[in-house]
Amino acid sequence: MAIFPYVNANVSSEEEKLEEGIYKIVLATEPTQSLTVDGGKTSNGTNIHLWQYCNVQQQQFNLVYDGKGYYEIIPINSGKRLDVAGWGNEANVDQWEYNGGNDNQKWLIKKSDRGNYNIISKRQELYLDAFQSKMTNGTNIEVYEKSGGIGQEFKLEKIETKSERPIADGEYSINVNSNSNIVVEAAGSNTDNNGRIQIWKD
């Protein structure tokens, strides 16, 4: 796991920020337990909780830096944002579509006193927190004032870039890498089971 320097929201140096990329975010004291989008759902309001890490997209998050000390934390499976749904201690954390950059979707990520990471909402400066510092599957993720508890201590492990990338639903052409004018097509535009597939000029 790569170790990154302290992040200071008041420091503009690009050299002092956490490297952008795709991470798993796990409890520091129980690194098998990961932030997880409940059930891999993609809808607004889907809850964030702890679950044993299974190397699936709902447990992987793209960290995108805003240039001002804060990050958006984007679940890979949905493309939405980790979002504070409310105010004050025990406000729930869910996923929600991009809201224009409001404070409840901005996070400060900094080294903790124990050498792990605290993840702090720009809204009210409340800490990402595993409810009552529990570590079991299904433990809710919320925000809470700084407590020094182990439920606010996380490790971030960067996931190496792979050739496979998730893409949005839609219609695509599949081109031959060496010649973009050649595509994969159903021979004779057939729609039959076991129909022949070929490559042909687009």
Coordinates of C-alpha atoms in Angstrom, one line a residue:
M1 CA 0.0 0.0 0.0
A2 CA 1.4 3.4 -1.0
I3 CA 1.9 6.0 1.8
F4 CA 0.9 9.5 1.0
P5 CA 1.6 12.8 2.7
Y6 CA -0.6 14.8 5.0
V7 CA -3.3 16.8 3.2
N8 CA -3.7 20.4 4.3
A9 CA -6.8 22.2 2.9
N10 CA -4.9 25.5 3.2
V11 CA -1.9 24.3 1.1
S12 CA -2.2 24.7 -2.6
S13 CA 0.9 22.7 -3.6
E14 CA -0.1 19.8 -5.9
E15 CA 2.8 17.8 -4.4
E16 CA 1.1 17.6 -1.0
K17 CA -2.2 16.2 -2.0
L18 CA -3.3 12.6 -2.0
E19 CA -2.9 11.1 -5.4
E20 CA -6.1 10.8 -7.4
G21 CA -7.2 7.4 -8.5
I22 CA -9.3 4.4 -7.5
Y23 CA -9.1 3.2 -3.9
K24 CA -10.6 0.7 -1.5
I25 CA -11.4 2.4 1.8
V26 CA -11.2 0.0 4.8
L27 CA -11.2 0.3 8.6
A28 CA -7.7 0.7 9.8
T29 CA -8.1 -1.8 12.7
E30 CA -10.1 -4.3 10.6
P31 CA -8.8 -4.0 7.0
T32 CA -11.1 -6.7 5.6
Q33 CA -14.1 -4.4 6.3
S34 CA -14.6 -1.9 3.5
L35 CA -16.9 1.0 2.7
T36 CA -19.6 -0.5 0.5
V37 CA -22.5 0.7 -1.5
D38 CA -25.4 -1.4 -0.2
G39 CA -26.2 -4.2 -2.7
G40 CA -24.3 -2.5 -5.5
K41 CA -27.3 -0.4 -6.2
T42 CA -26.9 2.7 -8.4
S43 CA -29.9 4.8 -7.2
N44 CA -29.8 8.1 -5.3
G45 CA -30.0 7.6 -1.6
T46 CA -28.5 4.1 -1.5
N47 CA -26.9 3.6 1.9
I48 CA -23.1 3.2 2.6
H49 CA -22.1 0.6 5.1
L50 CA -19.3 -1.7 6.0
W51 CA -18.9 -5.1 4.4
Q52 CA -16.2 -7.6 3.9
Y53 CA -14.1 -6.6 1.0
C54 CA -14.9 -8.8 -2.1
N55 CA -13.1 -6.8 -4.8
V56 CA -16.3 -5.6 -6.4
Q57 CA -17.0 -2.1 -7.9
Q58 CA -19.4 -1.1 -5.1
Q59 CA -16.3 -1.3 -2.8
Q60 CA -14.1 0.8 -5.0
F61 CA -14.0 4.6 -5.1
N62 CA -12.5 7.2 -7.4
L63 CA -11.0 10.1 -5.5
V64 CA -11.1 13.3 -7.5
Y65 CA -9.3 16.4 -6.2
D66 CA -11.0 19.8 -6.5
G67 CA -7.7 21.8 -6.3
K68 CA -8.8 23.4 -3.0
G69 CA -8.0 20.7 -0.5
Y70 CA -11.1 18.6 -0.9
Y71 CA -12.1 15.4 -2.7
E72 CA -15.2 13.9 -4.3
I73 CA -15.4 10.2 -3.4
I74 CA -17.1 8.5 -6.3
P75 CA -18.3 4.9 -6.1
I76 CA -17.1 3.1 -9.3
N77 CA -20.3 1.1 -9.7
S78 CA -22.6 4.2 -9.8
G79 CA -20.6 7.3 -10.7
K80 CA -22.5 9.2 -8.0
R81 CA -20.9 10.8 -4.9
L82 CA -20.5 10.0 -1.2
D83 CA -23.0 12.4 0.3
V84 CA -23.9 13.6 3.8
A85 CA -27.7 13.3 4.0
G86 CA -28.4 15.7 6.8
W87 CA -26.8 17.8 9.6
G88 CA -25.1 17.1 12.9
N89 CA -23.8 14.0 14.6
E90 CA -25.1 10.7 13.2
A91 CA -26.2 12.3 9.8
N92 CA -26.3 9.4 7.4
V93 CA -23.9 8.9 4.5
D94 CA -25.3 7.6 1.2
Q95 CA -24.6 8.1 -2.5
W96 CA -26.2 10.8 -4.6
E97 CA -25.8 12.2 -8.0
Y98 CA -23.4 15.2 -8.4
N99 CA -25.1 18.2 -6.8
G100 CA -22.9 21.0 -8.3
G101 CA -20.1 20.8 -5.7
N102 CA -22.0 21.4 -2.5
D103 CA -20.2 20.9 0.8
N104 CA -22.0 17.7 1.6
Q105 CA -20.2 16.0 -1.3
K106 CA -16.7 17.4 -0.5
W107 CA -14.3 15.5 1.8
L108 CA -10.9 16.4 3.4
I109 CA -8.6 13.4 3.6
K110 CA -5.8 13.8 6.1
K111 CA -3.4 11.7 8.1
S112 CA -4.7 10.9 11.6
D113 CA -2.7 11.0 14.8
R114 CA -2.3 7.2 14.5
G115 CA -0.9 7.4 11.0
N116 CA -4.1 6.3 9.3
Y117 CA -6.6 8.5 7.5
N118 CA -9.5 10.6 8.7
I119 CA -12.1 11.5 6.1
I120 CA -13.8 14.7 7.1
S121 CA -16.9 16.3 5.5
K122 CA -16.6 19.9 4.4
R123 CA -20.1 20.3 5.8
Q124 CA -19.7 21.0 9.5
E125 CA -16.3 19.3 9.5
L126 CA -17.7 16.0 10.8
Y127 CA -15.8 12.8 10.5
L128 CA -16.7 9.7 8.5
D129 CA -17.6 7.2 11.2
A130 CA -18.5 3.6 11.6
F131 CA -21.5 3.5 13.9
Q132 CA -20.3 2.9 17.5
S133 CA -16.9 1.8 16.1
K134 CA -18.5 -1.6 15.1
M135 CA -16.7 -3.7 12.5
T136 CA -19.3 -6.2 11.5
N137 CA -21.0 -6.5 8.1
G138 CA -23.8 -4.0 7.7
T139 CA -22.4 -1.5 10.2
N140 CA -23.8 1.9 9.1
I141 CA -21.5 4.7 8.0
E142 CA -22.4 8.2 9.2
V143 CA -20.6 11.4 10.2
Y144 CA -19.8 12.4 13.7
E145 CA -17.7 15.0 15.6
K146 CA -14.0 14.0 16.1
S147 CA -14.0 11.3 18.8
G148 CA -10.5 9.7 18.4
G149 CA -12.3 6.4 18.1
I150 CA -11.2 3.5 15.8
G151 CA -14.4 3.9 13.8
Q152 CA -13.0 7.1 12.4
E153 CA -9.7 5.5 11.4
F154 CA -9.3 4.3 7.8
K155 CA -6.7 3.0 5.4
L156 CA -6.8 3.9 1.7
E157 CA -5.2 1.4 -0.7
K158 CA -4.9 2.4 -4.3
I159 CA -6.1 -0.1 -6.8
E160 CA -3.7 -0.5 -9.7
T161 CA -5.0 0.7 -13.0
K162 CA -6.3 -2.2 -15.1
S163 CA -7.1 -2.4 -18.8
E164 CA -10.7 -3.1 -17.9
R165 CA -12.7 0.0 -17.3
P166 CA -16.4 0.3 -16.4
I167 CA -18.4 2.0 -19.1
A168 CA -21.9 3.5 -19.1
D169 CA -24.8 1.6 -20.6
G170 CA -25.4 2.5 -24.2
E171 CA -24.7 1.5 -27.8
Y172 CA -21.1 1.1 -29.0
S173 CA -19.2 0.0 -32.0
I174 CA -16.4 -2.5 -31.5
N175 CA -13.4 -1.5 -33.6
V176 CA -10.2 -3.4 -34.5
N177 CA -7.3 -1.7 -32.7
S178 CA -5.0 -1.6 -35.7
N179 CA -7.6 -0.2 -38.0
S180 CA -10.5 1.9 -36.6
N181 CA -12.4 1.6 -39.9
I182 CA -12.9 -2.1 -39.3
V183 CA -15.7 -3.1 -36.9
V184 CA -17.3 -6.3 -35.5
E185 CA -20.7 -6.9 -37.0
A186 CA -23.4 -9.5 -37.3
A187 CA -22.9 -11.1 -40.7
G188 CA -25.7 -10.0 -43.0
S189 CA -27.3 -8.1 -40.2
N190 CA -28.7 -11.4 -38.9
T191 CA -30.5 -11.6 -35.6
D192 CA -30.7 -15.4 -35.3
N193 CA -29.3 -17.5 -32.4
N194 CA -25.9 -18.8 -33.4
G195 CA -25.7 -16.2 -36.1
R196 CA -22.2 -15.6 -37.6
I197 CA -20.1 -12.7 -36.4
Q198 CA -17.4 -11.1 -38.6
I199 CA -15.3 -8.1 -39.0
W200 CA -16.1 -5.7 -41.9
K201 CA -15.4 -2.2 -43.0
D202 CA -17.5 0.3 -41.1

